[in-house]
Amino acid sequence: MAYNFTFGDDNLYGHVVRLLDELVEARGNRPETAPDSAVHLDIGCGYGAVAEALRERGYQYVGLDIDEESVGNIRERGFEAWQVDLRAVDRLKESLDSILGDRQLRSITMLDIIEHLADGRAVLSCVRQIAEERGLPPLIVSVPNVTHRDLGIKLLTNRWQYTQTGLLDHTHLRFFTEVDLEKFMGSVGWRLLTKRDFEMLRSDQHFPMDSIALSDTTPLGAFLQSIRELAGYGSTVNQFVRAYSPGDVTDVPVLYDRVGDRSALLSVIVPIASENIHQLGGLFEYLERQEWREFELIVTGYGLDEAERAHCRTLTTDISSVLGCRTAFMHVDGKSEASALNAALECVRGKYVSILVDDIPTDWPASFVGQITEPCVQMLVAKSTGTPAARGEASYKNVDRDAALAYHGRHRPISYYAFPWQFFGELGFRFDESEERVDYRHPISRALSLCGVQQGEEATPAKEPASYQLISTDSLTKLLGRTQKLEARCAELESAVNHLRQPRRLKLMTSLRSIKSGNRP
């Protein structure tokens, strides 16, 4: 069956032609061996939707398709077209050589064809061989995106509905995510040049129109869409439109390992800038005293000068031999803390991720170990007592998310949390690089909302005295209750103070601020 789609500036075929235009404009930046008289080869062309648009741009169009009727239609419009069966891979090279003769290739397109092929690798390998022999032309490929949000939401609600055409065309033999497409193309020697993906907020799979889950106006629909968008690129991409050039074959596994590659239990990220570089030595001394070392350490600097980078690199190398675990130092050129954190997240191997800033919890990181069985946020709740520290190693229990958020907002930095890696991997969370300083309340609230939270409950005595101990959820709730009552009383006093004269008002307001900050007036 051949597909008779029409060309439009704002549809898939318009994207393909504009991508070719961009490649032509870029010729001055790279060697181009194919002469202008070379042909454009449209493999699996159907009715040749791009034929006229390419002819207007000076291309000599040659279409190839298995369907006799569509080939005849293209010829009637004044173009060269041939009937070719891509399934006959053993004869494909011979057929292409016969059609092209001594002509060079200017460019190649394979639009929505790869997903229909039983042996797509063999076909693409043959096309690569032809391209290497005939001027190294770029190859433009379009492939339906199986990770469009409409498909994911419908699958979640027990629907996988094949249609005559579209994302779930009933003749598709293979389905592609963006990652799978790049692995697939690289495995047969096609190197990515650029892309111009075609987006549709509502794909052909956006039905029924009264679906609660698909709607962007219902709370459920908005939530499901936000999860997909958080997970990574492509939630509204209908077709990936990519340009490739012949290159080396990449030895990347196309099939996935069910176990995964999370080799460490905990990855520790330490963001370092010029103003806190002096703390690095003390941090390393603290880590040396820890008995539990089943973690990896990634120091990520940002905005450091050469001398500061060298200092960090030396300290990191020295601590590596002492700890006996994986350590690494990396640096990003920007001055954004978020960019440093995002760069480190690309390298971590742990099942959990902890970010060390400001003060360090007592018995950290052993306090996070416990009986971790679920991908929840691990929370260390502590208070200053001056008594021997306790280590939460026996068990974990669920903690109320709102209570944890409130407690964090008043008392604890991000160092008191260990995030499941999949919060960054599966859900794709990244820090906002447009902000110079990171507001850590956002990742904490987001992670607690999506992952849940566990807190170390039972504790065993620590070997050394320290100034922190774990407290129970009940104690936390009581503490929050007292804090809320105090805040309410402060609000009442502020209202009363506003009616006093200026000198007396200033004195009382100063006292109230001291109470709020935990100091005596």
XYZ file of C-alpha atoms in Angstrom:
521
model
C 0.000 0.000 0.000
C 1.355 3.447 -0.961
C 0.470 6.568 1.020
C -0.786 9.578 -0.937
C 0.020 12.523 1.323
C 0.306 16.117 0.098
C 3.082 18.640 0.666
C 2.543 21.538 3.055
C 4.935 24.131 4.426
C 3.722 23.409 7.947
C 3.520 19.611 7.788
C 6.138 16.853 7.924
C 7.221 17.343 4.313
C 7.729 21.070 4.823
C 10.043 20.249 7.730
C 12.015 17.848 5.528
C 12.508 20.401 2.746
C 13.538 23.139 5.187
C 16.039 20.742 6.738
C 17.538 20.172 3.283
C 17.668 23.956 2.814
C 19.625 24.272 6.057
C 22.115 21.646 4.892
C 22.599 23.493 1.594
C 23.252 26.756 3.463
C 25.834 24.980 5.618
C 27.852 23.674 2.674
C 30.358 26.484 2.998
C 31.282 25.166 6.443
C 32.231 21.665 5.300
C 33.583 19.980 2.125
C 30.918 19.015 -0.401
C 31.920 16.462 -3.019
C 28.577 15.972 -4.788
C 28.063 18.348 -7.757
C 24.862 20.375 -8.144
C 23.866 18.112 -11.056
C 23.679 15.089 -8.744
C 20.277 13.544 -8.044
C 18.072 13.400 -4.989
C 17.021 9.826 -4.176
C 13.656 9.440 -2.407
C 13.541 5.848 -1.095
C 10.074 4.548 -0.265
C 8.624 7.695 -1.805
C 4.936 6.752 -2.021
C 3.366 9.403 -4.263
C 6.394 11.694 -3.966
C 5.030 14.432 -1.708
C 8.318 16.382 -1.791
C 8.988 16.019 -5.540
C 7.675 19.410 -6.708
C 9.176 21.322 -3.785
C 12.607 19.833 -4.498
C 12.356 20.507 -8.229
C 11.649 24.176 -7.458
C 14.953 24.203 -5.566
C 16.908 22.725 -8.456
C 17.031 19.088 -7.361
C 16.857 16.250 -9.885
C 14.289 14.033 -8.192
C 14.340 10.227 -8.429
C 11.634 8.293 -6.573
C 11.711 4.613 -5.542
C 8.707 2.644 -4.313
C 7.290 -0.869 -4.453
C 3.814 0.339 -5.479
C 3.270 0.368 -9.243
C 0.416 2.889 -9.127
C 2.346 5.505 -7.147
C 5.412 5.113 -9.369
C 3.189 5.667 -12.415
C 1.669 8.773 -10.836
C 5.102 10.298 -10.207
C 6.161 9.638 -13.800
C 2.991 11.302 -15.097
C 4.000 14.430 -13.168
C 7.283 14.529 -15.056
C 9.650 12.930 -12.549
C 11.898 9.907 -12.737
C 10.595 7.001 -10.660
C 11.356 3.287 -10.347
C 9.614 0.293 -8.832
C 11.949 -1.205 -6.203
C 11.242 -3.812 -3.517
C 13.218 -2.941 -0.364
C 12.443 -6.373 1.049
C 14.767 -7.928 -1.540
C 17.850 -6.783 0.369
C 20.196 -9.187 -1.401
C 19.432 -7.480 -4.740
C 19.045 -3.894 -3.480
C 22.617 -2.731 -4.112
C 22.497 -4.065 -7.656
C 19.140 -2.366 -8.289
C 20.326 1.018 -6.999
C 23.548 0.878 -9.014
C 21.542 0.065 -12.144
C 19.143 2.985 -11.599
C 21.828 5.555 -10.773
C 24.337 4.554 -13.440
C 27.316 6.903 -13.177
C 25.371 9.675 -11.437
C 26.353 11.076 -8.055
C 23.935 11.647 -5.160
C 23.121 15.083 -3.818
C 20.840 13.912 -1.000
C 18.652 10.984 0.091
C 15.325 10.803 1.902
C 13.617 7.885 3.645
C 10.401 9.360 5.025
C 8.305 7.195 7.337
C 9.725 4.031 5.780
C 12.178 2.485 8.276
C 9.417 1.438 10.674
C 7.844 -0.643 7.864
C 10.994 -2.673 7.145
C 11.560 -6.170 8.520
C 15.331 -5.776 8.039
C 15.886 -2.043 8.314
C 19.544 -2.444 9.281
C 20.377 -4.278 6.078
C 18.605 -1.639 3.975
C 20.337 1.269 5.740
C 23.711 -0.479 5.455
C 23.174 -0.833 1.715
C 22.160 2.839 1.408
C 25.281 3.833 3.353
C 27.458 1.855 0.952
C 25.825 3.611 -2.008
C 26.296 6.998 -0.320
C 30.002 6.378 0.309
C 30.499 5.551 -3.356
C 28.491 8.489 -4.716
C 29.528 11.719 -3.039
C 28.724 11.203 0.670
C 25.250 12.805 0.503
C 23.207 13.495 3.647
C 20.331 11.163 4.479
C 17.075 12.654 5.792
C 14.978 10.224 7.825
C 11.555 10.676 9.408
C 10.254 8.168 11.954
C 7.049 8.213 14.072
C 7.659 8.873 17.765
C 6.239 6.121 19.954
C 6.831 8.261 23.078
C 4.339 10.976 22.115
C 2.349 11.830 25.219
C -0.935 10.728 23.606
C 0.365 7.169 23.215
C 1.747 7.009 26.739
C -1.444 8.274 28.331
C -3.627 5.918 26.298
C -1.423 2.951 27.172
C -1.717 3.912 30.837
C -5.501 3.779 30.467
C -5.432 0.349 28.778
C -5.612 1.451 25.135
C -3.212 0.647 22.270
C -5.259 1.340 19.167
C -3.888 0.607 15.699
C -5.135 2.810 12.872
C -4.945 2.920 9.077
C -2.140 5.518 9.170
C -0.356 7.567 11.817
C 1.673 6.807 14.920
C 0.172 3.326 15.248
C -0.140 2.506 11.560
C -1.186 -1.150 11.451
C 1.667 -1.965 9.043
C 4.449 -0.743 11.365
C 6.891 -3.502 12.261
C 9.103 -1.496 14.612
C 8.578 1.377 17.045
C 11.173 4.030 17.887
C 11.979 6.290 20.804
C 14.538 9.049 20.235
C 17.270 7.057 21.987
C 16.423 3.885 20.080
C 16.518 5.735 16.758
C 19.994 7.148 17.402
C 21.299 3.752 18.528
C 19.732 2.128 15.490
C 21.202 4.618 13.009
C 24.619 4.563 14.657
C 24.717 0.770 14.589
C 24.674 0.866 10.769
C 27.108 3.760 10.342
C 24.942 6.877 10.093
C 26.125 9.886 12.126
C 23.622 12.534 13.237
C 24.107 15.966 11.639
C 21.064 17.970 12.695
C 17.346 17.665 13.311
C 14.059 19.426 12.651
C 11.457 17.312 14.413
C 7.782 17.711 13.548
C 5.585 18.441 16.564
C 1.858 18.024 17.113
C 0.231 18.899 20.432
C -2.571 16.551 19.453
C -1.498 13.566 17.398
C -3.742 11.321 15.320
C -3.996 9.187 18.482
C -5.736 11.986 20.387
C -9.089 10.236 20.537
C -11.739 9.923 21.826
C -12.005 13.691 22.045
C -13.911 13.502 25.333
C -11.159 11.478 27.030
C -10.533 12.704 30.571
C -6.947 11.415 30.569
C -6.019 13.012 27.225
C -7.583 16.387 27.961
C -5.252 19.230 28.894
C -8.067 20.950 30.811
C -8.709 18.201 33.381
C -6.518 17.808 36.491
C -5.739 14.203 35.521
C -4.783 15.106 31.954
C -2.630 18.037 33.038
C -0.856 15.866 35.611
C -0.136 13.034 33.144
C 1.157 15.503 30.562
C 3.431 17.116 33.146
C 4.900 13.713 34.052
C 5.678 12.996 30.391
C 7.227 16.419 29.842
C 9.343 16.058 32.972
C 10.610 12.676 31.755
C 12.424 14.198 28.787
C 12.309 15.492 25.251
C 9.674 14.476 22.736
C 6.326 14.597 24.517
C 4.744 16.452 21.580
C 7.046 15.271 18.776
C 4.977 13.415 16.189
C 7.874 12.423 13.946
C 11.616 12.605 14.423
C 13.092 14.350 11.370
C 16.867 13.844 11.356
C 19.740 14.417 8.938
C 22.654 11.955 8.909
C 25.930 11.527 7.094
C 27.907 8.315 6.506
C 30.200 7.649 9.460
C 31.702 4.953 11.631
C 29.604 2.103 12.958
C 29.005 2.591 16.689
C 29.186 -0.439 18.937
C 26.295 0.477 21.232
C 23.957 -2.258 22.518
C 20.510 -1.856 21.008
C 18.891 -4.204 23.524
C 18.561 -3.216 27.165
C 19.834 -4.974 30.287
C 16.974 -5.481 32.735
C 19.319 -5.157 35.702
C 20.730 -1.781 34.700
C 24.103 -0.227 35.473
C 23.595 1.352 38.914
C 26.854 0.073 40.421
C 26.833 2.133 43.644
C 24.192 2.525 46.323
C 24.746 6.254 46.767
C 26.218 8.987 44.558
C 27.373 12.088 46.405
C 27.547 15.354 44.454
C 29.489 18.278 45.914
C 29.052 21.586 44.011
C 32.068 23.850 44.536
C 32.471 27.556 43.735
C 35.212 30.004 44.681
C 33.398 31.118 47.833
C 33.176 27.622 49.337
C 36.315 25.946 47.969
C 37.929 26.284 51.416
C 35.365 23.808 52.788
C 36.453 20.962 50.532
C 39.410 19.873 52.653
C 37.268 19.679 55.787
C 34.624 17.680 53.949
C 37.196 15.139 52.812
C 38.575 14.829 56.354
C 35.044 14.101 57.548
C 34.535 11.427 54.881
C 37.809 9.749 55.854
C 36.362 9.069 59.312
C 33.299 7.273 57.922
C 33.197 3.493 58.239
C 30.585 3.026 55.491
C 32.059 3.911 52.104
C 29.781 2.260 49.554
C 29.285 5.549 47.760
C 30.860 7.426 44.886
C 31.955 11.035 45.190
C 31.654 13.594 42.384
C 33.036 17.074 43.004
C 31.656 19.452 40.379
C 33.165 22.918 40.187
C 31.745 25.969 38.457
C 33.329 29.343 37.766
C 36.722 28.309 39.188
C 40.005 29.702 37.913
C 42.872 27.420 36.850
C 44.559 27.418 40.263
C 41.314 26.550 42.032
C 40.614 23.740 39.581
C 44.084 22.304 40.131
C 43.566 22.459 43.901
C 40.226 20.611 43.677
C 41.668 18.025 41.320
C 44.585 17.318 43.685
C 42.327 16.957 46.732
C 39.953 14.664 44.842
C 42.803 12.455 43.658
C 44.227 12.204 47.177
C 40.900 11.287 48.785
C 40.282 8.605 46.153
C 43.150 6.457 47.436
C 41.991 6.902 51.031
C 38.301 6.135 50.555
C 38.799 3.315 48.080
C 35.664 4.329 46.177
C 35.083 6.022 42.855
C 35.820 9.747 42.979
C 35.856 12.307 40.202
C 36.355 16.027 39.717
C 34.663 17.852 36.876
C 34.290 21.517 35.989
C 31.755 23.474 33.964
C 32.688 26.792 32.419
C 29.480 28.572 33.398
C 28.951 30.239 36.754
C 25.617 28.528 37.371
C 25.374 26.077 40.255
C 22.534 24.382 38.365
C 24.729 23.692 35.337
C 27.337 22.067 37.590
C 24.711 19.845 39.206
C 23.181 18.855 35.865
C 26.598 17.939 34.480
C 27.273 15.728 37.506
C 23.890 14.007 37.136
C 24.958 12.776 33.705
C 27.845 10.875 35.328
C 26.424 9.368 38.503
C 26.108 5.591 38.884
C 24.344 5.319 42.236
C 20.831 4.126 42.953
C 20.442 7.204 45.150
C 21.807 10.734 44.792
C 22.701 13.074 47.637
C 23.845 16.675 47.230
C 26.181 18.090 49.862
C 25.881 21.817 50.478
C 26.272 23.837 53.668
C 26.268 21.725 56.848
C 26.612 17.940 56.909
C 24.271 15.676 58.902
C 25.885 13.622 61.653
C 26.784 10.051 60.669
C 26.201 10.987 57.090
C 26.130 9.074 54.723
C 25.611 5.902 56.806
C 22.310 7.279 58.076
C 20.803 6.803 54.621
C 21.733 3.145 54.277
C 19.015 1.439 56.323
C 16.761 -1.144 54.747
C 16.188 0.703 51.493
C 13.725 -1.339 49.476
C 11.604 1.255 47.678
C 12.533 4.164 45.346
C 11.440 6.776 47.896
C 13.264 9.890 49.005
C 15.322 9.017 52.097
C 15.126 11.739 54.747
C 17.401 12.223 57.750
C 15.596 14.274 60.406
C 17.825 15.603 63.171
C 17.912 18.028 66.069
C 20.750 19.468 68.118
C 20.955 17.789 71.552
C 24.590 17.415 72.537
C 23.951 13.705 73.171
C 25.530 10.705 71.417
C 24.362 10.398 67.836
C 22.104 7.614 66.628
C 22.289 5.980 63.244
C 19.092 5.023 61.383
C 20.170 1.621 60.115
C 17.423 -0.746 61.239
C 14.290 0.227 59.348
C 12.511 2.959 57.441
C 8.905 4.078 57.544
C 6.821 6.399 55.408
C 6.707 10.004 56.545
C 3.927 12.472 55.815
C 5.023 14.484 52.768
C 3.548 17.790 53.952
C 5.199 17.405 57.342
C 8.529 16.682 55.690
C 8.169 19.709 53.425
C 7.280 21.979 56.304
C 10.187 20.677 58.358
C 12.605 21.221 55.499
C 11.350 24.737 54.889
C 12.154 25.727 58.455
C 15.150 23.637 59.414
C 17.051 21.407 57.007
C 19.077 21.813 53.776
C 19.080 19.433 50.833
C 21.966 17.447 52.342
C 19.423 15.703 54.578
C 17.826 13.934 51.613
C 18.887 11.092 49.342
C 16.952 11.127 46.064
C 16.260 7.962 44.068
C 18.274 8.124 40.845
C 15.159 7.537 38.767
C 13.843 10.928 39.873
C 16.548 12.292 37.580
C 16.708 9.352 35.147
C 13.157 8.124 34.620
C 11.399 11.411 35.416
C 14.132 13.568 33.898
C 14.329 16.237 36.606
C 17.055 18.821 36.011
C 17.952 22.061 37.762
C 17.059 25.396 36.165
C 20.293 26.716 34.646
C 18.852 30.197 34.101
C 19.113 30.813 37.853
C 22.519 31.703 39.285
C 21.658 30.052 42.597
C 19.568 26.923 43.017
C 16.364 27.011 45.040
C 16.545 23.524 46.548
C 12.971 23.652 47.777
C 11.766 22.881 44.251
C 13.516 19.500 43.762
C 12.613 18.475 47.310
C 8.912 19.286 46.938
C 8.802 17.705 43.475
C 10.548 14.530 44.599
C 8.448 14.161 47.733
C 5.278 14.600 45.672
C 6.227 12.001 43.061
C 8.389 9.512 44.968
C 7.178 9.636 48.543
C 9.556 9.774 51.487
C 11.005 7.429 54.100
C 12.676 8.378 57.363
C 15.099 6.386 59.500
C 13.136 5.332 62.590
C 14.946 2.692 64.650
C 18.472 3.623 65.595
C 21.626 2.021 66.939
C 24.166 3.898 69.065
C 26.994 5.583 67.224
C 30.615 5.046 68.249
C 31.439 8.718 68.659
C 29.575 11.520 70.447
C 27.945 14.024 68.156
C 25.408 16.816 68.275
C 22.570 15.262 66.275
C 20.155 12.391 66.720
C 17.278 11.025 64.673
C 13.806 11.902 65.938
C 10.554 10.085 65.317
C 7.687 11.183 63.093
C 5.537 11.813 66.194
C 8.177 14.123 67.622
C 8.406 15.895 64.293
C 4.634 16.428 64.229
C 4.657 17.837 67.779
C 7.559 20.130 66.895
C 5.685 21.423 63.868
C 2.564 21.992 65.962
C 4.463 24.090 68.492
C 6.154 26.030 65.696
C 2.833 26.783 64.021
C 1.331 28.010 67.304
C 4.344 30.259 67.847
C 4.011 31.686 64.359
C 0.302 32.359 64.897
C 1.088 34.175 68.158
C 3.775 36.230 66.399
C 1.249 37.234 63.738
C -1.175 38.434 66.432
C 1.567 40.456 68.106
C 2.622 42.006 64.796
C -0.949 43.150 64.232
C -1.052 44.732 67.687
C 2.355 46.376 67.241
C 1.198 48.140 64.087
C -1.149 50.262 66.212
C 1.630 51.553 68.474
C 3.680 54.686 68.035
C 6.840 54.520 65.957
C 9.645 54.201 68.634
C 7.780 51.559 70.610
C 6.813 49.743 67.392
C 10.427 49.483 66.194
C 11.558 48.024 69.510
C 8.839 45.369 69.569
C 9.303 44.455 65.900
C 12.993 43.838 66.590
C 12.031 41.509 69.432
C 9.578 39.621 67.233
C 12.172 39.090 64.520
C 14.516 37.672 67.151
C 11.832 35.252 68.328
C 11.191 34.058 64.767
C 14.874 33.454 64.139
C 15.189 31.374 67.301
C 17.156 33.981 69.301
C 16.220 35.687 72.523
C 15.196 39.329 72.164
